Amino acid sequence: MSTDPAGPGPATEQLELETVELQLLLEGVYRHYGYDFREYALASLRRRVWRRVNEEQLGSITALTDRVLHDPACMARLLGDLSINVTAMFRDPHFYVSFAEHVVPQLRTYPFTRIWVAGCSTGEEVYSLAILLAEHDVYDRTRIYATDINQLVLEQAREGVYPLDRMQEYTDNYIRAGGKRAFSEYYVAAYDAALFDAALRENVVWAQHNLAQESSFNEFQVILCRNVLIYFDKELQNRVHRLFYESLDRFGTLCLGNKESMRFSAYENRYEEIDPEARIYRRTT
Ligand SMILES: C[S@@+](CC[C@H](N)C(=O)[O-])C[C@H]1O[C@@H](n2cnc3c(N)ncnc32)[C@H](O)[C@@H]1O
């Protein structure tokens, strides 16, 4: 409710009403279909929901709620709008340079390492990490647990087949990330696809996991969760930080996306910053 003593203006009232409509849509989606977007950041949800309202040629979020609840095909279209699966191989190359410099030496001190890649999307990040670990001779004693809420992206990730026309961009990223070989050694080209070497997923376990609802399933030396928390509201971010904190070994490493940070999170003082630019943190307590 507005606290303006002069009363809410029409624009404020409109926004408040729209927020109620949005919350009712998210509640309906959760109760009818089980997809839980209730704690995602409202500003970006609002934009994406309105895109769906317009595409469906409807006039309001309430009209969309009605259609979504009665038409599973419309739900599938909305789901496509709400889940952002954008990713790339060796995305933010500096992160991989920094990981090799600061994290790999620590991995060498363990006989065996478990790494959790949370929100792995279609797997490009996992194959990139596997390549880096292999080039530093630590892949053989590593198991990567790659999880995402979305079963469809996991199926693509398991196959390891990516569009050939992205290989130039990925090759550039790989070189900037400090890659030691020719990137083309890792895949074979077939028609318009690049099939990645099966050895890169030999030590990978793919599993569906919802960061908003589930607890940890293991203890990890490293957790990567890049470009996922940015879509969550503050409360959910803090719950997920708690999950990561509890899932990490003491002195374990947490890696976030380049627009994410530990700053202002409830767990900020439990970590030291290893490389602020690469968003690499080490658990200290
Ligand atoms: C933008 S992609 C990031 C992919 C990759 N980590 C990267 O940085 O390139 C975000 C991923 O988070 C996943 N995601 C969103 N909400 C999630 C949740 N509650 N639990 C697990 N994964 C989630 C999405 O399905 C999507 O694949």
mmCIF file of C-alpha atoms and ligand atoms in Angstrom:
data_model
loop_
_atom_site.group_PDB
_atom_site.id
_atom_site.type_symbol
_atom_site.label_atom_id
_atom_site.label_comp_id
_atom_site.label_asym_id
_atom_site.label_seq_id
_atom_site.Cartn_x
_atom_site.Cartn_y
_atom_site.Cartn_z
ATOM 1 C CA MET A 1 0.000 0.000 0.000
ATOM 2 C CA SER A 2 1.134 3.575 -0.648
ATOM 3 C CA THR A 3 2.229 5.633 2.375
ATOM 4 C CA ASP A 4 1.992 8.993 0.599
ATOM 5 C CA PRO A 5 -0.189 11.231 2.891
ATOM 6 C CA ALA A 6 -1.767 12.822 -0.185
ATOM 7 C CA GLY A 7 -2.889 9.345 -1.222
ATOM 8 C CA PRO A 8 -1.599 7.292 -4.103
ATOM 9 C CA GLY A 9 -1.567 8.813 -7.557
ATOM 10 C CA PRO A 10 -3.206 6.963 -10.435
ATOM 11 C CA ALA A 11 0.169 5.708 -11.714
ATOM 12 C CA THR A 12 1.109 4.273 -8.311
ATOM 13 C CA GLU A 13 -2.282 2.612 -7.947
ATOM 14 C CA GLN A 14 -1.930 1.125 -11.420
ATOM 15 C CA LEU A 15 1.494 -0.288 -10.555
ATOM 16 C CA GLU A 16 0.262 -1.742 -7.258
ATOM 17 C CA LEU A 17 -2.688 -3.381 -8.984
ATOM 18 C CA GLU A 18 -0.395 -4.785 -11.669
ATOM 19 C CA THR A 19 1.869 -6.234 -8.975
ATOM 20 C CA VAL A 20 -1.166 -7.991 -7.453
ATOM 21 C CA GLU A 21 -2.068 -9.397 -10.892
ATOM 22 C CA LEU A 22 1.485 -10.578 -11.397
ATOM 23 C CA GLN A 23 1.604 -12.268 -7.997
ATOM 24 C CA LEU A 24 -1.729 -14.001 -8.695
ATOM 25 C CA LEU A 25 -0.374 -15.269 -12.024
ATOM 26 C CA LEU A 26 2.765 -16.656 -10.339
ATOM 27 C CA GLU A 27 0.718 -18.233 -7.548
ATOM 28 C CA GLY A 28 -1.625 -19.859 -10.110
ATOM 29 C CA VAL A 29 1.309 -21.135 -12.184
ATOM 30 C CA TYR A 30 2.867 -22.614 -9.056
ATOM 31 C CA ARG A 31 -0.314 -24.242 -7.722
ATOM 32 C CA HIS A 32 -1.510 -25.615 -11.030
ATOM 33 C CA TYR A 33 1.757 -26.532 -12.757
ATOM 34 C CA GLY A 34 4.341 -26.599 -9.944
ATOM 35 C CA TYR A 35 6.743 -24.075 -11.548
ATOM 36 C CA ASP A 36 7.826 -21.669 -8.830
ATOM 37 C CA PHE A 37 8.728 -18.165 -9.983
ATOM 38 C CA ARG A 38 7.235 -16.492 -6.887
ATOM 39 C CA GLU A 39 10.588 -15.293 -5.557
ATOM 40 C CA TYR A 40 12.112 -14.130 -8.807
ATOM 41 C CA ALA A 41 12.980 -10.440 -9.195
ATOM 42 C CA LEU A 42 9.742 -8.646 -10.101
ATOM 43 C CA ALA A 43 11.114 -6.028 -12.492
ATOM 44 C CA SER A 44 12.438 -8.507 -15.019
ATOM 45 C CA LEU A 45 9.462 -10.868 -14.563
ATOM 46 C CA ARG A 46 7.091 -7.975 -15.288
ATOM 47 C CA ARG A 47 8.839 -7.207 -18.574
ATOM 48 C CA ARG A 48 8.793 -10.804 -19.713
ATOM 49 C CA VAL A 49 5.183 -11.420 -18.663
ATOM 50 C CA TRP A 50 4.041 -8.337 -20.585
ATOM 51 C CA ARG A 51 5.846 -9.629 -23.655
ATOM 52 C CA ARG A 52 3.714 -12.794 -23.386
ATOM 53 C CA VAL A 53 0.516 -10.741 -22.794
ATOM 54 C CA ASN A 54 1.202 -8.833 -26.025
ATOM 55 C CA GLU A 55 2.183 -11.905 -28.049
ATOM 56 C CA GLU A 56 -1.054 -13.589 -27.009
ATOM 57 C CA GLN A 57 -2.898 -10.390 -28.031
ATOM 58 C CA LEU A 58 -4.423 -10.016 -24.587
ATOM 59 C CA GLY A 59 -5.087 -6.814 -22.646
ATOM 60 C CA SER A 60 -3.938 -7.654 -19.131
ATOM 61 C CA ILE A 61 -1.942 -9.982 -16.914
ATOM 62 C CA THR A 62 -5.226 -11.289 -15.475
ATOM 63 C CA ALA A 63 -6.349 -12.315 -18.970
ATOM 64 C CA LEU A 64 -3.035 -14.147 -19.354
ATOM 65 C CA THR A 65 -3.572 -15.931 -16.020
ATOM 66 C CA ASP A 66 -6.928 -17.197 -17.283
ATOM 67 C CA ARG A 67 -5.408 -18.508 -20.517
ATOM 68 C CA VAL A 68 -2.347 -20.033 -18.864
ATOM 69 C CA LEU A 69 -4.450 -21.925 -16.314
ATOM 70 C CA HIS A 70 -6.700 -23.442 -18.975
ATOM 71 C CA ASP A 71 -4.229 -23.965 -21.789
ATOM 72 C CA PRO A 72 -1.013 -25.954 -21.118
ATOM 73 C CA ALA A 73 0.373 -24.873 -24.515
ATOM 74 C CA CYS A 74 0.182 -21.240 -23.356
ATOM 75 C CA MET A 75 1.929 -22.283 -20.122
ATOM 76 C CA ALA A 76 4.740 -23.807 -22.194
ATOM 77 C CA ARG A 77 5.106 -20.526 -24.129
ATOM 78 C CA LEU A 78 5.207 -18.535 -20.874
ATOM 79 C CA LEU A 79 7.781 -20.934 -19.468
ATOM 80 C CA GLY A 80 9.951 -20.244 -22.513
ATOM 81 C CA ASP A 81 9.704 -16.501 -21.735
ATOM 82 C CA LEU A 82 10.487 -16.900 -18.040
ATOM 83 C CA SER A 83 13.440 -19.246 -18.181
ATOM 84 C CA ILE A 84 16.528 -17.523 -19.467
ATOM 85 C CA ASN A 85 18.960 -20.142 -20.700
ATOM 86 C CA VAL A 86 21.415 -17.852 -22.479
ATOM 87 C CA THR A 87 24.938 -19.201 -22.120
ATOM 88 C CA ALA A 88 28.214 -19.630 -24.024
ATOM 89 C CA MET A 89 31.453 -21.573 -23.937
ATOM 90 C CA PHE A 90 34.200 -19.823 -21.984
ATOM 91 C CA ARG A 91 31.756 -16.997 -21.217
ATOM 92 C CA ASP A 92 33.667 -14.116 -19.579
ATOM 93 C CA PRO A 93 37.092 -15.561 -20.473
ATOM 94 C CA HIS A 94 38.877 -13.782 -17.635
ATOM 95 C CA PHE A 95 36.968 -15.968 -15.178
ATOM 96 C CA TYR A 96 38.714 -19.076 -16.574
ATOM 97 C CA VAL A 97 42.141 -17.415 -16.467
ATOM 98 C CA SER A 98 41.555 -16.532 -12.842
ATOM 99 C CA PHE A 99 40.142 -19.984 -12.019
ATOM 100 C CA ALA A 100 43.305 -21.599 -13.429
ATOM 101 C CA GLU A 101 45.490 -19.242 -11.417
ATOM 102 C CA HIS A 102 43.678 -19.248 -8.073
ATOM 103 C CA VAL A 103 41.533 -22.392 -7.848
ATOM 104 C CA VAL A 104 43.388 -25.110 -9.770
ATOM 105 C CA PRO A 105 46.450 -25.035 -7.435
ATOM 106 C CA GLN A 106 44.102 -25.684 -4.528
ATOM 107 C CA LEU A 107 42.413 -28.557 -6.404
ATOM 108 C CA ARG A 108 45.809 -30.200 -6.776
ATOM 109 C CA THR A 109 46.021 -30.509 -2.990
ATOM 110 C CA TYR A 110 42.935 -32.766 -2.834
ATOM 111 C CA PRO A 111 43.035 -36.444 -3.826
ATOM 112 C CA PHE A 112 39.546 -36.077 -5.295
ATOM 113 C CA THR A 113 37.375 -33.040 -6.003
ATOM 114 C CA ARG A 114 33.623 -32.531 -6.306
ATOM 115 C CA ILE A 115 32.460 -29.466 -8.237
ATOM 116 C CA TRP A 116 28.831 -28.347 -8.430
ATOM 117 C CA VAL A 117 27.764 -26.294 -11.456
ATOM 118 C CA ALA A 118 24.324 -24.996 -10.427
ATOM 119 C CA GLY A 119 22.141 -23.577 -13.216
ATOM 120 C CA CYS A 120 24.254 -25.160 -15.949
ATOM 121 C CA SER A 121 21.694 -24.523 -18.732
ATOM 122 C CA THR A 122 22.596 -26.355 -21.958
ATOM 123 C CA GLY A 123 26.033 -27.337 -20.642
ATOM 124 C CA GLU A 124 28.462 -25.013 -22.420
ATOM 125 C CA GLU A 125 29.913 -23.885 -19.081
ATOM 126 C CA VAL A 126 30.394 -27.511 -17.971
ATOM 127 C CA TYR A 127 32.276 -28.504 -21.154
ATOM 128 C CA SER A 128 34.425 -25.357 -20.798
ATOM 129 C CA LEU A 129 35.272 -26.261 -17.214
ATOM 130 C CA ALA A 130 36.034 -29.873 -18.185
ATOM 131 C CA ILE A 131 38.428 -28.631 -20.885
ATOM 132 C CA LEU A 132 40.189 -26.311 -18.448
ATOM 133 C CA LEU A 133 40.526 -29.069 -15.824
ATOM 134 C CA ALA A 134 41.811 -31.534 -18.429
ATOM 135 C CA GLU A 135 44.417 -29.043 -19.670
ATOM 136 C CA HIS A 136 45.648 -28.638 -16.080
ATOM 137 C CA ASP A 137 45.721 -32.393 -15.453
ATOM 138 C CA VAL A 138 43.084 -32.412 -12.714
ATOM 139 C CA TYR A 139 40.023 -33.584 -14.646
ATOM 140 C CA ASP A 140 40.712 -37.270 -13.940
ATOM 141 C CA ARG A 141 40.255 -36.774 -10.233
ATOM 142 C CA THR A 142 37.228 -34.525 -10.442
ATOM 143 C CA ARG A 143 33.525 -35.225 -10.533
ATOM 144 C CA ILE A 144 31.315 -32.408 -11.820
ATOM 145 C CA TYR A 145 27.672 -32.329 -10.675
ATOM 146 C CA ALA A 146 25.820 -30.231 -13.236
ATOM 147 C CA THR A 147 22.278 -29.237 -12.304
ATOM 148 C CA ASP A 148 19.460 -27.099 -13.633
ATOM 149 C CA ILE A 149 15.769 -26.673 -12.886
ATOM 150 C CA ASN A 150 14.911 -27.217 -16.548
ATOM 151 C CA GLN A 151 14.904 -30.819 -17.787
ATOM 152 C CA LEU A 152 14.925 -29.794 -21.466
ATOM 153 C CA VAL A 153 18.219 -27.901 -21.252
ATOM 154 C CA LEU A 154 19.788 -30.824 -19.370
ATOM 155 C CA GLU A 155 18.904 -33.178 -22.211
ATOM 156 C CA GLN A 156 20.727 -30.885 -24.641
ATOM 157 C CA ALA A 157 23.664 -30.641 -22.243
ATOM 158 C CA ARG A 158 23.985 -34.425 -22.058
ATOM 159 C CA GLU A 159 24.254 -34.638 -25.846
ATOM 160 C CA GLY A 160 27.010 -32.039 -26.112
ATOM 161 C CA VAL A 161 25.963 -30.923 -29.598
ATOM 162 C CA TYR A 162 26.166 -27.203 -30.336
ATOM 163 C CA PRO A 163 25.645 -25.013 -33.433
ATOM 164 C CA LEU A 164 28.714 -24.978 -35.642
ATOM 165 C CA ASP A 165 28.254 -21.301 -36.371
ATOM 166 C CA ARG A 166 29.109 -20.412 -32.757
ATOM 167 C CA MET A 167 32.504 -22.119 -32.865
ATOM 168 C CA GLN A 168 34.384 -19.018 -34.047
ATOM 169 C CA GLU A 169 33.109 -17.031 -31.044
ATOM 170 C CA TYR A 170 33.904 -19.957 -28.721
ATOM 171 C CA THR A 171 37.384 -20.346 -30.203
ATOM 172 C CA ASP A 172 38.079 -16.646 -29.515
ATOM 173 C CA ASN A 173 36.795 -17.037 -25.952
ATOM 174 C CA TYR A 174 38.887 -20.185 -25.456
ATOM 175 C CA ILE A 175 42.070 -18.395 -26.549
ATOM 176 C CA ARG A 176 41.310 -15.413 -24.273
ATOM 177 C CA ALA A 177 40.574 -17.886 -21.458
ATOM 178 C CA GLY A 178 44.140 -19.227 -21.716
ATOM 179 C CA GLY A 179 43.343 -22.409 -23.692
ATOM 180 C CA LYS A 180 46.452 -24.429 -24.448
ATOM 181 C CA ARG A 181 45.488 -26.408 -27.533
ATOM 182 C CA ALA A 182 43.509 -25.880 -30.724
ATOM 183 C CA PHE A 183 39.840 -25.572 -29.729
ATOM 184 C CA SER A 184 38.815 -27.619 -32.781
ATOM 185 C CA GLU A 185 40.489 -30.683 -31.203
ATOM 186 C CA TYR A 186 37.540 -30.930 -28.815
ATOM 187 C CA TYR A 187 34.764 -31.451 -31.349
ATOM 188 C CA VAL A 188 33.961 -32.967 -34.701
ATOM 189 C CA ALA A 189 31.873 -31.046 -37.188
ATOM 190 C CA ALA A 190 28.888 -32.745 -38.791
ATOM 191 C CA TYR A 191 26.704 -30.660 -41.123
ATOM 192 C CA ASP A 192 25.841 -27.567 -39.073
ATOM 193 C CA ALA A 193 26.627 -29.071 -35.664
ATOM 194 C CA ALA A 194 29.704 -29.502 -33.459
ATOM 195 C CA LEU A 195 29.752 -32.767 -31.476
ATOM 196 C CA PHE A 196 31.884 -32.467 -28.377
ATOM 197 C CA ASP A 197 34.298 -35.172 -27.231
ATOM 198 C CA ALA A 198 32.462 -37.689 -24.996
ATOM 199 C CA ALA A 199 35.522 -37.837 -22.683
ATOM 200 C CA LEU A 200 34.607 -34.317 -21.535
ATOM 201 C CA ARG A 201 31.396 -35.605 -19.955
ATOM 202 C CA GLU A 202 32.767 -38.879 -18.595
ATOM 203 C CA ASN A 203 33.148 -37.364 -15.121
ATOM 204 C CA VAL A 204 29.920 -35.350 -15.242
ATOM 205 C CA VAL A 205 26.679 -36.235 -13.453
ATOM 206 C CA TRP A 206 23.681 -34.306 -14.867
ATOM 207 C CA ALA A 207 20.664 -33.863 -12.601
ATOM 208 C CA GLN A 208 17.551 -31.765 -12.256
ATOM 209 C CA HIS A 209 17.697 -29.620 -9.118
ATOM 210 C CA ASN A 210 15.693 -26.586 -8.063
ATOM 211 C CA LEU A 211 17.733 -24.079 -6.063
ATOM 212 C CA ALA A 212 14.542 -22.528 -4.679
ATOM 213 C CA GLN A 213 13.116 -25.676 -3.163
ATOM 214 C CA GLU A 214 15.755 -28.294 -2.581
ATOM 215 C CA SER A 215 18.569 -28.797 -0.175
ATOM 216 C CA SER A 216 22.130 -29.829 -0.809
ATOM 217 C CA PHE A 217 22.955 -33.330 -1.933
ATOM 218 C CA ASN A 218 26.693 -33.420 -1.309
ATOM 219 C CA GLU A 219 29.766 -31.629 -0.013
ATOM 220 C CA PHE A 220 31.742 -29.719 -2.578
ATOM 221 C CA GLN A 221 35.178 -28.169 -2.883
ATOM 222 C CA VAL A 222 33.946 -25.757 -5.577
ATOM 223 C CA ILE A 223 30.529 -24.382 -6.532
ATOM 224 C CA LEU A 224 29.920 -22.426 -9.730
ATOM 225 C CA CYS A 225 26.601 -20.621 -9.953
ATOM 226 C CA ARG A 226 27.024 -17.962 -12.598
ATOM 227 C CA ASN A 227 24.276 -15.752 -14.013
ATOM 228 C CA VAL A 228 21.474 -17.440 -12.064
ATOM 229 C CA LEU A 229 21.072 -15.489 -8.786
ATOM 230 C CA ILE A 230 20.562 -12.303 -10.770
ATOM 231 C CA TYR A 231 17.023 -13.507 -11.569
ATOM 232 C CA PHE A 232 16.093 -14.092 -7.903
ATOM 233 C CA ASP A 233 14.800 -11.605 -5.340
ATOM 234 C CA LYS A 234 16.921 -10.741 -2.281
ATOM 235 C CA GLU A 235 15.274 -13.272 0.016
ATOM 236 C CA LEU A 236 15.719 -16.176 -2.370
ATOM 237 C CA GLN A 237 19.296 -15.084 -3.086
ATOM 238 C CA ASN A 238 20.031 -15.274 0.644
ATOM 239 C CA ARG A 239 18.444 -18.732 0.936
ATOM 240 C CA VAL A 240 20.548 -19.954 -1.958
ATOM 241 C CA HIS A 241 23.667 -18.409 -0.394
ATOM 242 C CA ARG A 242 22.884 -20.362 2.742
ATOM 243 C CA LEU A 243 22.550 -23.533 0.674
ATOM 244 C CA PHE A 244 25.919 -22.885 -0.976
ATOM 245 C CA TYR A 245 27.590 -22.062 2.315
ATOM 246 C CA GLU A 246 26.331 -25.301 3.841
ATOM 247 C CA SER A 247 27.308 -27.316 0.764
ATOM 248 C CA LEU A 248 30.887 -26.019 0.574
ATOM 249 C CA ASP A 249 33.890 -27.423 2.382
ATOM 250 C CA ARG A 250 35.649 -24.974 4.660
ATOM 251 C CA PHE A 251 38.066 -23.116 2.308
ATOM 252 C CA GLY A 252 35.916 -24.214 -0.614
ATOM 253 C CA THR A 253 35.446 -21.835 -3.563
ATOM 254 C CA LEU A 254 32.286 -20.105 -4.764
ATOM 255 C CA CYS A 255 32.141 -18.597 -8.260
ATOM 256 C CA LEU A 256 29.393 -16.153 -9.287
ATOM 257 C CA GLY A 257 28.470 -14.382 -12.524
ATOM 258 C CA ASN A 258 29.987 -11.048 -13.524
ATOM 259 C CA LYS A 259 26.948 -9.024 -12.405
ATOM 260 C CA GLU A 260 26.614 -10.930 -9.134
ATOM 261 C CA SER A 261 28.480 -10.510 -5.875
ATOM 262 C CA MET A 262 28.600 -11.586 -2.246
ATOM 263 C CA ARG A 263 28.356 -7.933 -1.240
ATOM 264 C CA PHE A 264 25.281 -7.186 0.906
ATOM 265 C CA SER A 265 24.393 -10.867 1.097
ATOM 266 C CA ALA A 266 23.864 -12.389 4.548
ATOM 267 C CA TYR A 267 26.973 -14.540 4.004
ATOM 268 C CA GLU A 268 29.364 -11.806 2.880
ATOM 269 C CA ASN A 269 31.600 -12.050 5.964
ATOM 270 C CA ARG A 270 31.980 -15.827 5.667
ATOM 271 C CA TYR A 271 34.051 -15.506 2.488
ATOM 272 C CA GLU A 272 37.178 -13.744 1.303
ATOM 273 C CA GLU A 273 37.348 -12.216 -2.137
ATOM 274 C CA ILE A 274 39.902 -14.064 -4.265
ATOM 275 C CA ASP A 275 39.353 -12.114 -7.474
ATOM 276 C CA PRO A 276 36.618 -9.454 -7.364
ATOM 277 C CA GLU A 277 36.558 -9.051 -11.126
ATOM 278 C CA ALA A 278 36.151 -12.780 -11.765
ATOM 279 C CA ARG A 279 33.710 -13.058 -8.799
ATOM 280 C CA ILE A 280 35.670 -15.847 -7.118
ATOM 281 C CA TYR A 281 35.256 -16.210 -3.321
ATOM 282 C CA ARG A 282 36.713 -18.573 -0.742
ATOM 283 C CA ARG A 283 34.807 -19.751 2.307
ATOM 284 C CA THR A 284 36.748 -18.805 5.425
ATOM 285 C CA THR A 285 34.585 -19.790 8.408
HETATM 286 C C1 LIG B 1 21.315 -17.495 -17.855
HETATM 287 S S1 LIG B 1 21.477 -19.226 -17.552
HETATM 288 C C2 LIG B 1 23.132 -19.313 -16.960
HETATM 289 C C3 LIG B 1 23.886 -20.496 -17.529
HETATM 290 C C4 LIG B 1 25.359 -20.605 -17.133
HETATM 291 N N1 LIG B 1 25.514 -20.759 -15.708
HETATM 292 C C5 LIG B 1 26.152 -19.426 -17.621
HETATM 293 O O1 LIG B 1 26.590 -18.608 -16.803
HETATM 294 O O2 LIG B 1 26.343 -19.289 -18.832
HETATM 295 C C6 LIG B 1 20.487 -19.425 -16.074
HETATM 296 C C7 LIG B 1 20.091 -20.865 -15.791
HETATM 297 O O3 LIG B 1 19.572 -20.945 -14.464
HETATM 298 C C8 LIG B 1 18.531 -21.906 -14.465
HETATM 299 N N2 LIG B 1 17.656 -21.668 -13.301
HETATM 300 C C9 LIG B 1 16.742 -20.686 -13.129
HETATM 301 N N3 LIG B 1 16.100 -20.843 -11.957
HETATM 302 C C10 LIG B 1 16.640 -21.949 -11.367
HETATM 303 C C11 LIG B 1 16.391 -22.628 -10.137
HETATM 304 N N4 LIG B 1 15.453 -22.196 -9.284
HETATM 305 N N5 LIG B 1 17.123 -23.735 -9.845
HETATM 306 C C12 LIG B 1 18.079 -24.177 -10.718
HETATM 307 N N6 LIG B 1 18.354 -23.583 -11.896
HETATM 308 C C13 LIG B 1 17.639 -22.477 -12.222
HETATM 309 C C14 LIG B 1 17.830 -21.663 -15.791
HETATM 310 O O4 LIG B 1 17.062 -22.794 -16.173
HETATM 311 C C15 LIG B 1 19.005 -21.385 -16.720
HETATM 312 O O5 LIG B 1 19.428 -22.547 -17.378
#
